[in-house]
mmCIF file of C-alpha atoms in Angstrom:
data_model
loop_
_atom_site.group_PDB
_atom_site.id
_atom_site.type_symbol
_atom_site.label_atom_id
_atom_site.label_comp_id
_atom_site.label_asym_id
_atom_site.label_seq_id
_atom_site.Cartn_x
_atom_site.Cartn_y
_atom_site.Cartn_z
ATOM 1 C CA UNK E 1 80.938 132.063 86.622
ATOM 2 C CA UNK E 2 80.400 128.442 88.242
ATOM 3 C CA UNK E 3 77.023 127.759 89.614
ATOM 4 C CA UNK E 4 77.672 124.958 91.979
ATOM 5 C CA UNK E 5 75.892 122.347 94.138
ATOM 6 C CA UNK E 6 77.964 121.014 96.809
ATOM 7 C CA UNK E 7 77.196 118.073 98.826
ATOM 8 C CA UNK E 8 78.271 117.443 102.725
ATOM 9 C CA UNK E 9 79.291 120.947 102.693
ATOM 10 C CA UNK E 10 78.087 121.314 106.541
ATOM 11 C CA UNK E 11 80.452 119.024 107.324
ATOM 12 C CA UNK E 12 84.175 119.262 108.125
ATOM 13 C CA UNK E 13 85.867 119.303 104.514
ATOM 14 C CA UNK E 14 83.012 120.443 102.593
ATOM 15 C CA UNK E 15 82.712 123.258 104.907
ATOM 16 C CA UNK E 16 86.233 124.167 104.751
ATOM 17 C CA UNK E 17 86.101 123.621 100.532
ATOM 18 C CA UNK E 18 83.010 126.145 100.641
ATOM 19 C CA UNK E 19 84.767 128.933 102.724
ATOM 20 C CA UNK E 20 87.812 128.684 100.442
ATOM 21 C CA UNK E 21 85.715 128.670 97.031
ATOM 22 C CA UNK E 22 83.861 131.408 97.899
ATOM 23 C CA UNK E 23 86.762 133.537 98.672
ATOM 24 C CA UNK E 24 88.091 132.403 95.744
ATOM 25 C CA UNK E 25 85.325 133.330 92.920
ATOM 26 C CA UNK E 26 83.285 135.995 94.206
ATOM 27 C CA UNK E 27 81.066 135.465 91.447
ATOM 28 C CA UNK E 28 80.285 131.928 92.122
ATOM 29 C CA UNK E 29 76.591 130.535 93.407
ATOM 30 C CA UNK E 30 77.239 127.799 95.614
ATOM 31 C CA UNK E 31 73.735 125.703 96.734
ATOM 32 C CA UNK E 32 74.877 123.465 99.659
ATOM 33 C CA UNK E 33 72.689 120.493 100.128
ATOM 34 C CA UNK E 34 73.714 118.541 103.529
ATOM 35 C CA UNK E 35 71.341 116.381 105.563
ATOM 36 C CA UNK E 36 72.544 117.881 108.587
ATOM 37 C CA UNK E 37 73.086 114.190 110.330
ATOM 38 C CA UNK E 38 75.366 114.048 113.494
ATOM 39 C CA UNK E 39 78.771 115.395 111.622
ATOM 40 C CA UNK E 40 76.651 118.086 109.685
ATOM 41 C CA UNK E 41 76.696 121.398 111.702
ATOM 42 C CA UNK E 42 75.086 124.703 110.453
ATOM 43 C CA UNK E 43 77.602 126.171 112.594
ATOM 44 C CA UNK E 44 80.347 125.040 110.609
ATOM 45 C CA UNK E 45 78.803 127.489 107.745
ATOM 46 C CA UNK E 46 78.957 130.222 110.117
ATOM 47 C CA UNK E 47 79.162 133.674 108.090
ATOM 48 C CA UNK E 48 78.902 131.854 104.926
ATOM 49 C CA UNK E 49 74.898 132.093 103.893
ATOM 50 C CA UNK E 50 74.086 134.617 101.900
ATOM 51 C CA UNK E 51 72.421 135.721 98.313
ATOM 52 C CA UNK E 52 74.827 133.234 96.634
ATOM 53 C CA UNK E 53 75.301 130.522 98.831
ATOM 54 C CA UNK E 54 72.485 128.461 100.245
ATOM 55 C CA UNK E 55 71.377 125.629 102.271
ATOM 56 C CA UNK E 56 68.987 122.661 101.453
ATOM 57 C CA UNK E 57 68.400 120.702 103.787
ATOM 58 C CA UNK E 58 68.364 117.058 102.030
ATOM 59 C CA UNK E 59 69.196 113.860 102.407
ATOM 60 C CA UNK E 60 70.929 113.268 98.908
ATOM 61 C CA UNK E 61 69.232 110.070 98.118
ATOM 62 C CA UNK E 62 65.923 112.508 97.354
ATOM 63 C CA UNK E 63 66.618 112.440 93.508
ATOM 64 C CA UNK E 64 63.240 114.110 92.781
ATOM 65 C CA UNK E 65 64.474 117.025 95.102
ATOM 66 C CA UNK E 66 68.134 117.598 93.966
ATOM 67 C CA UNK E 67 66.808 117.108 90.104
ATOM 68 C CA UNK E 68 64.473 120.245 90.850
ATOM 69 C CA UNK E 69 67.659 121.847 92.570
ATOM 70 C CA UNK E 70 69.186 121.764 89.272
ATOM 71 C CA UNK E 71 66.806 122.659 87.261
ATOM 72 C CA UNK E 72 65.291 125.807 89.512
ATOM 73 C CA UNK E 73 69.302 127.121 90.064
ATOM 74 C CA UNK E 74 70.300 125.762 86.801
ATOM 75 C CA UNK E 75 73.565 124.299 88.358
ATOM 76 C CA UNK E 76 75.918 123.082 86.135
ATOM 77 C CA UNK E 77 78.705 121.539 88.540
ATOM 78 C CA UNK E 78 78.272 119.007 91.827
ATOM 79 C CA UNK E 79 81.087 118.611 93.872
ATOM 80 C CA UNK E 80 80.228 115.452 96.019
ATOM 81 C CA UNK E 81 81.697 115.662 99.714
ATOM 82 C CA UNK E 82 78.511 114.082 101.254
ATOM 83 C CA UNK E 83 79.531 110.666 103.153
ATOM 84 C CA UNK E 84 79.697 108.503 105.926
ATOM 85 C CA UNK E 85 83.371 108.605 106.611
ATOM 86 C CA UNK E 86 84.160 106.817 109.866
ATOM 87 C CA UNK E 87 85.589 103.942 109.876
ATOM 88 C CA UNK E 88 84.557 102.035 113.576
ATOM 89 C CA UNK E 89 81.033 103.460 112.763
ATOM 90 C CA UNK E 90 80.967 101.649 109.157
ATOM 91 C CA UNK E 91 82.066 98.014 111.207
ATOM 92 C CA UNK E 92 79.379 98.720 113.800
ATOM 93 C CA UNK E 93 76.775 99.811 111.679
ATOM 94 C CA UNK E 94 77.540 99.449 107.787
ATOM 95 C CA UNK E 95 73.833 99.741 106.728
ATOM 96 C CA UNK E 96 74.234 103.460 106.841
ATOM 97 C CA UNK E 97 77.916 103.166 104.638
ATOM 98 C CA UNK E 98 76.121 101.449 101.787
ATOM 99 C CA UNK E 99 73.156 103.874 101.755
ATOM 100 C CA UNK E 100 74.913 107.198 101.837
ATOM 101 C CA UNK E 101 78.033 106.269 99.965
ATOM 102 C CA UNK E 102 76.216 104.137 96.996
ATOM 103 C CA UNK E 103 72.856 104.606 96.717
ATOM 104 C CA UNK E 104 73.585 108.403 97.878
ATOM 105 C CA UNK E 105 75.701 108.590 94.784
ATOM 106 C CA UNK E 106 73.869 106.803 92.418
ATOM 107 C CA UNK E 107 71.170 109.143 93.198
ATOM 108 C CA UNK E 108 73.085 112.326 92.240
ATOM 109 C CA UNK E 109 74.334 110.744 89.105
ATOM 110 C CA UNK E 110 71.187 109.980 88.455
ATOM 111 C CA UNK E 111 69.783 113.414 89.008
ATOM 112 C CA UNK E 112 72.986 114.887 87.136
ATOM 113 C CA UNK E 113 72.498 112.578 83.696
ATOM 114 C CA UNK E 114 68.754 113.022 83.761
ATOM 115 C CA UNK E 115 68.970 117.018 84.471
ATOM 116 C CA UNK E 116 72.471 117.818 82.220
ATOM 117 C CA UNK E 117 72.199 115.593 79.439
ATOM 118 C CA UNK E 118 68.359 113.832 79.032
ATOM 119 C CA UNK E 119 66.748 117.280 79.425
ATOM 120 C CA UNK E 120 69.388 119.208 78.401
ATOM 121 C CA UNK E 121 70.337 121.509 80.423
ATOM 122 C CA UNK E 122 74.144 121.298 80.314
ATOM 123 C CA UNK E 123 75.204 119.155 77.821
ATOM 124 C CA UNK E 124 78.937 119.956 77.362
ATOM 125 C CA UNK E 125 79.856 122.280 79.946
ATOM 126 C CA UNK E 126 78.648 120.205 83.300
ATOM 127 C CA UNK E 127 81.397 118.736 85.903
ATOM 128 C CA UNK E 128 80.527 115.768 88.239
ATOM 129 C CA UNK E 129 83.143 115.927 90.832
ATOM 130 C CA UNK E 130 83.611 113.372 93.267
ATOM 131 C CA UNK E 131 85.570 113.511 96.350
ATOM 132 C CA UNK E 132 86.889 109.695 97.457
ATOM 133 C CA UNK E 133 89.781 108.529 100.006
ATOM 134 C CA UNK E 134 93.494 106.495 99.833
ATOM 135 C CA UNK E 135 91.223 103.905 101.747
ATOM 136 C CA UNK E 136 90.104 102.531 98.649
ATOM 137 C CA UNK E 137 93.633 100.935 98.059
ATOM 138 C CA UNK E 138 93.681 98.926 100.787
ATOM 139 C CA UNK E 139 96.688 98.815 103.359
ATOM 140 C CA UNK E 140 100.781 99.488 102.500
ATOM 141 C CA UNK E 141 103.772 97.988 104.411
ATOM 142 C CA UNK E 142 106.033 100.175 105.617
ATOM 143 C CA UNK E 143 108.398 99.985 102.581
ATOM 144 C CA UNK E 144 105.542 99.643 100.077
ATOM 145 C CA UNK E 145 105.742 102.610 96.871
ATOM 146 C CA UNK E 146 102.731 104.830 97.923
ATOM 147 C CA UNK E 147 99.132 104.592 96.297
ATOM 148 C CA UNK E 148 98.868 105.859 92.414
ATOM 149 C CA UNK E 149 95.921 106.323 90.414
ATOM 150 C CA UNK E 150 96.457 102.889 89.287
ATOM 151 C CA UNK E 151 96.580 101.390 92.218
ATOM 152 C CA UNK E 152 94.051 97.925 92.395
ATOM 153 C CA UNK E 153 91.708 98.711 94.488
ATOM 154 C CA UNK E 154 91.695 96.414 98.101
ATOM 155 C CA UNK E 155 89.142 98.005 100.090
ATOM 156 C CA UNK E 156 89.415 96.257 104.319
ATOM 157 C CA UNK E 157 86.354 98.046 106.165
ATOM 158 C CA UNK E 158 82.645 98.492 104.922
ATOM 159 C CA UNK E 159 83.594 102.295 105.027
ATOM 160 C CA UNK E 160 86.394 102.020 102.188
ATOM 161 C CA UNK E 161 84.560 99.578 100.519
ATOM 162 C CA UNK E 162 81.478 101.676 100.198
ATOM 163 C CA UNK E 163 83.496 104.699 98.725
ATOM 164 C CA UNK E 164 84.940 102.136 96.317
ATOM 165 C CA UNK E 165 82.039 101.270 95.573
ATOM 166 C CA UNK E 166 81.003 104.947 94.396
ATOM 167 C CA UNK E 167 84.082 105.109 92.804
ATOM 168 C CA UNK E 168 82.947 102.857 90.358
ATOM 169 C CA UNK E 169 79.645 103.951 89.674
ATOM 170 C CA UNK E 170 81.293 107.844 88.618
ATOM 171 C CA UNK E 171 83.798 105.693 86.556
ATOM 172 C CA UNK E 172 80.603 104.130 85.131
ATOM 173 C CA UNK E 173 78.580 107.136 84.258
ATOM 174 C CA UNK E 174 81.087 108.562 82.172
ATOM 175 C CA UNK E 175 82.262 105.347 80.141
ATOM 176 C CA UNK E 176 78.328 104.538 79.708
ATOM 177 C CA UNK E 177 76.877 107.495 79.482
ATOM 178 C CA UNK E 178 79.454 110.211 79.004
ATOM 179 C CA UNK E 179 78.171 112.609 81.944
ATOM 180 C CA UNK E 180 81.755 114.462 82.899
ATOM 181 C CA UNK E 181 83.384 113.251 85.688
ATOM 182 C CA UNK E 182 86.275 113.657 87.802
ATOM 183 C CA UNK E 183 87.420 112.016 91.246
ATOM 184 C CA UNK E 184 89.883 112.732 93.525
ATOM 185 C CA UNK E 185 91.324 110.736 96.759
ATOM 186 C CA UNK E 186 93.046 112.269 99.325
ATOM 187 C CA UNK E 187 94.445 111.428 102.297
ATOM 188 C CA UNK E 188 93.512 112.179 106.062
ATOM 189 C CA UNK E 189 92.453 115.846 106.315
ATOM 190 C CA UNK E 190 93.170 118.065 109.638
ATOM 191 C CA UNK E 191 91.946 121.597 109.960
ATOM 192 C CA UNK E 192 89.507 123.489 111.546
ATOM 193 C CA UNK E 193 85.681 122.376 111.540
ATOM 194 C CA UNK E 194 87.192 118.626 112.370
ATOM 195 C CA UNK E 195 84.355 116.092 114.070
ATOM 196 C CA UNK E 196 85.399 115.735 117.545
ATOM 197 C CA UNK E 197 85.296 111.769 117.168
ATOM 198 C CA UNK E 198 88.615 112.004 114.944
ATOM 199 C CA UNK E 199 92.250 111.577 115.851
ATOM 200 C CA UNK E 200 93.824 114.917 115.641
ATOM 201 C CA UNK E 201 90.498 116.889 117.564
ATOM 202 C CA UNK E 202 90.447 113.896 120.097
ATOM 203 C CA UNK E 203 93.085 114.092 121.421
ATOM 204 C CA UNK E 204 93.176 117.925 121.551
ATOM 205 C CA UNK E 205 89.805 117.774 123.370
ATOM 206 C CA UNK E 206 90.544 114.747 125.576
ATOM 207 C CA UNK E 207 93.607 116.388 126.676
ATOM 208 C CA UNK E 208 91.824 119.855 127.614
ATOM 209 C CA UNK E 209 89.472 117.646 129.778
ATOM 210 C CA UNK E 210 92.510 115.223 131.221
ATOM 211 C CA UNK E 211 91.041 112.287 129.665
ATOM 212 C CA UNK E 212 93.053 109.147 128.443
ATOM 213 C CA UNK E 213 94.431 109.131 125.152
ATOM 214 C CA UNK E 214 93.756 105.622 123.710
ATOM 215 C CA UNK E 215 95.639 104.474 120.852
ATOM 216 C CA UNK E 216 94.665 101.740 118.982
ATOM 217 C CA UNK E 217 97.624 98.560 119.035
ATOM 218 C CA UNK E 218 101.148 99.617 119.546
ATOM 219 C CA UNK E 219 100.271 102.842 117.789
ATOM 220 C CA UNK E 220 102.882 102.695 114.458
ATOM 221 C CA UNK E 221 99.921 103.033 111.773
ATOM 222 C CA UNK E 222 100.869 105.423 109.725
ATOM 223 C CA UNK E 223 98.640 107.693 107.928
ATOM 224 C CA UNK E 224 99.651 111.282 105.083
ATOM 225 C CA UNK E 225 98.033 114.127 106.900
ATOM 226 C CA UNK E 226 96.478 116.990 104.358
ATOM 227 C CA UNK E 227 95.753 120.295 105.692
ATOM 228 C CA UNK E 228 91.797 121.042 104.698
ATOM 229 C CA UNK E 229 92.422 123.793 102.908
ATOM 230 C CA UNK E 230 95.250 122.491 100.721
ATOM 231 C CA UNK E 231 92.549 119.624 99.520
ATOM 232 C CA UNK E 232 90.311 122.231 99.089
ATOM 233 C CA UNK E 233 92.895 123.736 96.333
ATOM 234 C CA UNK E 234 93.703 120.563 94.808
ATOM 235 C CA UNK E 235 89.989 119.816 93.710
ATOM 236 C CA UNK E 236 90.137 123.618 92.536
ATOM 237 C CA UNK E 237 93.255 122.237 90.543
ATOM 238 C CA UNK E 238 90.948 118.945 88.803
ATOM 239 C CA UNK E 239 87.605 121.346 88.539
ATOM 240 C CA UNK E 240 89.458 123.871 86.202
ATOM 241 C CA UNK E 241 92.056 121.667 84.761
ATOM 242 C CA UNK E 242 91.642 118.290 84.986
ATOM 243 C CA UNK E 243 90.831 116.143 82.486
ATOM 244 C CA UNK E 244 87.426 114.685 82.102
ATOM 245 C CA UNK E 245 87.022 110.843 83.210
ATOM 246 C CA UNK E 246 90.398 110.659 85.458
ATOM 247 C CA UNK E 247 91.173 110.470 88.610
ATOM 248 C CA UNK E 248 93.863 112.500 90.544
ATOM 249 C CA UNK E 249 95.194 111.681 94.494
ATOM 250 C CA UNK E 250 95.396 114.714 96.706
ATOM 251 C CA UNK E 251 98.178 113.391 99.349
ATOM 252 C CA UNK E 252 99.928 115.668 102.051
ATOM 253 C CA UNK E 253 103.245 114.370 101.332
ATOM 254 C CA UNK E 254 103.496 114.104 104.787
ATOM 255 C CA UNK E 255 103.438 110.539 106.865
ATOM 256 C CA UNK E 256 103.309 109.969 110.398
ATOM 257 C CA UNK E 257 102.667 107.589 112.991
ATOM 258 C CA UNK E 258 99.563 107.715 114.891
ATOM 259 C CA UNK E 259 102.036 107.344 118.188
ATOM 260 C CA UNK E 260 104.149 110.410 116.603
ATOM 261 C CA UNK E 261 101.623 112.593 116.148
ATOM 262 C CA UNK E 262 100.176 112.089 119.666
ATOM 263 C CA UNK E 263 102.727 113.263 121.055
ATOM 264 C CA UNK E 264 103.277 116.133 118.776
ATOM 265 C CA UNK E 265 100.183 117.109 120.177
ATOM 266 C CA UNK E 266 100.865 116.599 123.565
ATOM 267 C CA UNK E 267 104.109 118.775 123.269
ATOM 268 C CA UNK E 268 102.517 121.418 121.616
ATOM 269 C CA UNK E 269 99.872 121.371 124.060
ATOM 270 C CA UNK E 270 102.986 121.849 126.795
ATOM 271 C CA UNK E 271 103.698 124.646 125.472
ATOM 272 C CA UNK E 272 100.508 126.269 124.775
ATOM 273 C CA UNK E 273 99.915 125.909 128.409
ATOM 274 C CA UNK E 274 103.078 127.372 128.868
ATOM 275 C CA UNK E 275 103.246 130.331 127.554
ATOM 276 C CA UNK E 276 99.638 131.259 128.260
ATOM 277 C CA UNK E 277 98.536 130.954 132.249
ATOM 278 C CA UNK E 278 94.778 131.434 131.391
ATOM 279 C CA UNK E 279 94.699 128.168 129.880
ATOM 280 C CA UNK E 280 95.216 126.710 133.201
ATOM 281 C CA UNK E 281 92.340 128.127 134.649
ATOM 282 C CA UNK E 282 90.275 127.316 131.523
ATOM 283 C CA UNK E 283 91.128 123.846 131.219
ATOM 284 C CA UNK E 284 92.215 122.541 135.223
ATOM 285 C CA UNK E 285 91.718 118.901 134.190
ATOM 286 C CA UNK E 286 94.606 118.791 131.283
ATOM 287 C CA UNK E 287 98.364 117.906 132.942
ATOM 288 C CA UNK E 288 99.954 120.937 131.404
ATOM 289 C CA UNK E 289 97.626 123.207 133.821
ATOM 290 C CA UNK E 290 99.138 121.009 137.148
ATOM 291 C CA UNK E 291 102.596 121.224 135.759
ATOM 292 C CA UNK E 292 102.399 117.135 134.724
ATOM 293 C CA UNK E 293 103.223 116.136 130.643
ATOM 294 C CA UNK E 294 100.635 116.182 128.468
ATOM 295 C CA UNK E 295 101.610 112.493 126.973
ATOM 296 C CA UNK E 296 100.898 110.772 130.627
ATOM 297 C CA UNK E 297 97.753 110.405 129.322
ATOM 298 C CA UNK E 298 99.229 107.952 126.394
ATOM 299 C CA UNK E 299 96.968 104.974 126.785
ATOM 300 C CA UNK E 300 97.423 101.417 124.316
ATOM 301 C CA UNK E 301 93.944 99.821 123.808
ATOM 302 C CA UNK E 302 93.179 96.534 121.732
ATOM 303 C CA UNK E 303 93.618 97.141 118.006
ATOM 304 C CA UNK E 304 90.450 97.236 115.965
ATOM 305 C CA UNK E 305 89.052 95.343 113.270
ATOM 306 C CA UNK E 306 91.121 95.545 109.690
ATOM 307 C CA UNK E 307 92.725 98.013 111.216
ATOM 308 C CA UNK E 308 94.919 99.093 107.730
ATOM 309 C CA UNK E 309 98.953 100.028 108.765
ATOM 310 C CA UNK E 310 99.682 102.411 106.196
ATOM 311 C CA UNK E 311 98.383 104.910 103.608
ATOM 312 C CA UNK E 312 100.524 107.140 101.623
ATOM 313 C CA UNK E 313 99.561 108.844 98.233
ATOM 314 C CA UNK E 314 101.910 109.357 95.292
ATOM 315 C CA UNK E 315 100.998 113.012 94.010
ATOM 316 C CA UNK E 316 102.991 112.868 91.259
ATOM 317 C CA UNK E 317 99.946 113.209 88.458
ATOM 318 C CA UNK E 318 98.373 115.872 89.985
ATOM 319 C CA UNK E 319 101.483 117.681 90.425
ATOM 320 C CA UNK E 320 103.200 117.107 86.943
ATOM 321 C CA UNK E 321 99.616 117.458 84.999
ATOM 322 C CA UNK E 322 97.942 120.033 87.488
ATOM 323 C CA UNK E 323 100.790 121.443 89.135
ATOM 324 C CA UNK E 324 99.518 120.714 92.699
ATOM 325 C CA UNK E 325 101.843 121.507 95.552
ATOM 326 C CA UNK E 326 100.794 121.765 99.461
ATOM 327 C CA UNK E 327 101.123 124.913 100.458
ATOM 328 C CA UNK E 328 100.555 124.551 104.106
ATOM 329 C CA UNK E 329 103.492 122.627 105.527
ATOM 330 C CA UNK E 330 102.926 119.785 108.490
ATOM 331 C CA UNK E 331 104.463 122.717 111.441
ATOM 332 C CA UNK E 332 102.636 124.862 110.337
ATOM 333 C CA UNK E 333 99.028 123.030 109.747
ATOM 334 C CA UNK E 334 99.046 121.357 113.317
ATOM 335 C CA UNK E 335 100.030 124.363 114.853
ATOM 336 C CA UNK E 336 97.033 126.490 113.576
ATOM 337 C CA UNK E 337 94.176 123.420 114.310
ATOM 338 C CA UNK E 338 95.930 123.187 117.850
ATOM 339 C CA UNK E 339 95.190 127.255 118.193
ATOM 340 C CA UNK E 340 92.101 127.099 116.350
ATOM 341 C CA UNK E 341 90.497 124.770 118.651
ATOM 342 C CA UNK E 342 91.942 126.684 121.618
ATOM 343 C CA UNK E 343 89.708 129.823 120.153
ATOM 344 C CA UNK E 344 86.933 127.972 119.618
ATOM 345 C CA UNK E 345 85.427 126.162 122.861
ATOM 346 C CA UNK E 346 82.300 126.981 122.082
ATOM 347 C CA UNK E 347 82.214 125.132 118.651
ATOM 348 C CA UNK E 348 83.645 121.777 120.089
ATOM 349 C CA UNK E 349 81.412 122.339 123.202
ATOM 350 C CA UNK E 350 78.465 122.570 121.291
ATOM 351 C CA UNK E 351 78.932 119.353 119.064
ATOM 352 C CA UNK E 352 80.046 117.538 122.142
ATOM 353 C CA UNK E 353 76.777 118.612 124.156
ATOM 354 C CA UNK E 354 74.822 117.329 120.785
ATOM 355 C CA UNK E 355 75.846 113.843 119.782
ATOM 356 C CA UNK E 356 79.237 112.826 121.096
ATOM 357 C CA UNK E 357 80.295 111.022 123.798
ATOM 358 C CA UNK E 358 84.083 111.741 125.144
ATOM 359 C CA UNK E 359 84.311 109.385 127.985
ATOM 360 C CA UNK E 360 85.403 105.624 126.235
ATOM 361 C CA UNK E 361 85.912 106.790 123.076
ATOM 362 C CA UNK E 362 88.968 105.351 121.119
ATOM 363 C CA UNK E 363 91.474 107.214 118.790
ATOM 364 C CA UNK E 364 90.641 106.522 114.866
ATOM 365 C CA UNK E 365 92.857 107.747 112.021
ATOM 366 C CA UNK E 366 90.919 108.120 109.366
ATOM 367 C CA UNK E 367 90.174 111.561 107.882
#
C-alpha cells in the first residue's frame, strides 16, 4: 500500500492521474495538496474526497507545512504535477514560472530529504516523482529524430526554461544527496478536466459560442498529443518499475499540426451537430447549428514569441524497459474530450464565469 502526496492534483492532469490511481489501488491514501490558483478547480476532484484521499489547500513553497504533511500522514511517495504550465502566461508574466516551478520544487525536495532521510522516516523505500514536459528540449525541424532522454536540453520560453530548471534540481537531489527520484516528460496532454485557455478545449468552446478560431502563424507547428489518462499509466509504469535516478519520456506517438487538428475538431463538431438537433438549440451561435462549417471560423493571427515548431518524443526507453504502450488511440481520444465537453457545460461554464476570458484569446499548443 502507497501512501501518496500528490501535487497540482486539482488541476487538469493531476486530477485525471488521481481518478485513475485511485481506481487503480483501492488501498492507496492519496493527500492532494493544490493551491487552488486559477487552473486549480475543486470541481475537477468531483466524487473523489473521501477517507483516503484529501485536500490541503497549500501553496507548495510552504515547506514547514508539507514537512508536517509528511510526517502527520507518514507519506512515503510525492508525485509532483504542481506548475505553471502556460506558455504566453510565462512571456507575460515569468515571475510566477520561476516561483512555482523552482523554488516550488526546491521546496518539496527540501521537505522530502529533510522528512525521508534526515529524520528518518523513509529511508529506502521513498519515491520523488517528478512530472516535466518535451519543452525542455527546445524546438525540432520537421525532419529532426524526436526528443530522447538524452536529448541537450534548449529550453525557448521562461515556461520551459523554468521546468528545466526543476529538472535539474531532482537530478541534483539524488546525485548529492541520494533522495530517490524519478522524472518523466511527456508531451501535450488532451482529456477531460482540460483549462479552457488550451488548444484542444478552445477551440471546442469557441466554436460552441461562434467565436473565431485564431491560430497562431500559418498554423504547421506540430505538437505529439497524449491522452490524460495514458500519461497517467505511464508514470504508474516509472513509480513501480522504473529505475531510481532516470528519466523516462511519456510521448503519444501521435503528431499533428496545430492547423490539422483544428479542423479535426471542426469536422467532428459537424457532425456532432449533425446527428444530434438539440445541440442546435443549445449552442445557436456555433455554424454547425445554422447549417454553415464549423472551420469558417479558421482565423491566422501574428505568431508569438519563440514560438517552438515541433515536439515529438521518442518512447522507445519507456517502452523497451517499462513496456509502455498508449492505449487510447488519437480517434478515439479526441472523440471522447469532444463528447465529454459536450456533457459537461456546466464545468467549462463555471471556470469560464471564474477567471477566463473567451473573447481575444489566442490558440496555444502547449499541454
Amino acid at each position: 500500500m502507497r501512501r501518496m502526496m500528490v501535487t497540482g492534483a486539482a488541476g487538469f492532469i493531476g486530477a485525471n492521474f488521481v481518478r485513475y490511481w485511485l481506481e487503480a489501488y483501492p488501498e492507496d491514501v492519496i493527500v492532494i495538496v493544490d493551491a487552488l490558483t486559477y487552473a486549480g478547480n475543486r470541481a475537477n476532484l468531483e466524487g473523489v474526497l473521501s477517507e483516503r484521499c484529501s485536500l490541503v489547500e497549500c501553496d507548495i513553497n510552504d515547506t514547514d507545512t508539507i514537512k508536517g504533511l509528511l510526517r502527520d500522514q507518514h507519506l512515503t511517495t510525492i508525485v509532483h504535477f504542481a506548475a505553471e504550465s502556460h506558455v504566453d502566461r510565462s512571456i507575460e508574466g515569468p515571475d510566477a514560472f520561476i516561483e512555482a516551478n523552482i523554488l516550488g520544487t526546491h521546496s518539496l525536495l527540501k521537505a522530502a530529504r529533510q522528512v525521508w532521510q534526515i529524520e528518518g522516516l523513509a529511508v529506502d523505500q521513498h519515491r520523488f516523482h517528478h512530472v516535466s514536459t518535451d519543452e525542455v528540449y527546445g524546438s525540432l525541424a520537421s525532419d529532426d529524430p524526436a526528443f530522447t532522454e538524452s536529448t541537450a536540453y534548449a529550453p525557448n520560453s521562461p515556461y520551459s526554461a523554468s521546468k528545466a530548471s526543476s529538472d535539474f534540481l531532482v537530478r541534483a537531489y539524488h546525485h548529492t544527496y541520494d533522495l530517490n527520484v524519478t522524472t518523466s516528460n511527456c508531451s501535450n496532454n488532451y482529456g477531460p478536466y482540460h483549462f479552457p485557455e488550451k488548444l484542444i478545449p478552445l477551440i471546442i468552446i469557441n466554436l460552441l459560442h461562434g467565436k473565431s478560431l485564431p491560430i497562431y502563424g500559418d498554423g504547421k507547428n506540430i505538437r505529439d498529443w497524449l491522452y490524460v489518462e495514458d500519461h497517467a499509466r505511464g508514470i504508474e509504469l516509472v513509480l513501480n518499475k522504473g529505475a531510481v535516478g532516470e528519466t523516462y519520456n511519456v510521448g503519444g506517438v501521435n503528431e499533428w499540426t496545430n492547423i490539422d487538428i483544428v479542423r479535426l475538431i471542426c469536422e467532428l463538431m459537424d457532425e456532432r451537430f449533425a446527428s444530434n438537433q438539440a445541440l442546435a438549440a443549445q449552442y445557436p451561435a456555433c455554424p454547425a447549428a445554422q447549417g454553415q462549417r464549423c472551420d469558417s471560423l479558421i482565423s491566422f493571427v501574428t505568431d508569438r514569441a519563440g514560438h517552438d515548431f515541433r515536439y515529438a518524443i521518442d518512447t522507445a526507453r519507456i517502452r523497451d524497459e517499462l513496456g509502455y504502450e498508449p492505449a487510447v488511440d488519437f480517434e478515439t481520444g479526441i472523440r471522447r474530450t469532444l463528447d465529454w465537453y459536450l456533457s459537461n457545460a456546466e464545468w467549462w461554464k463555471a471556470v469560464l464565469d471564474g477567471s477566463y476570458r473567451l473573447q481575444g484569446e489566442s490558440v496555444s499548443a502547449t499541454a
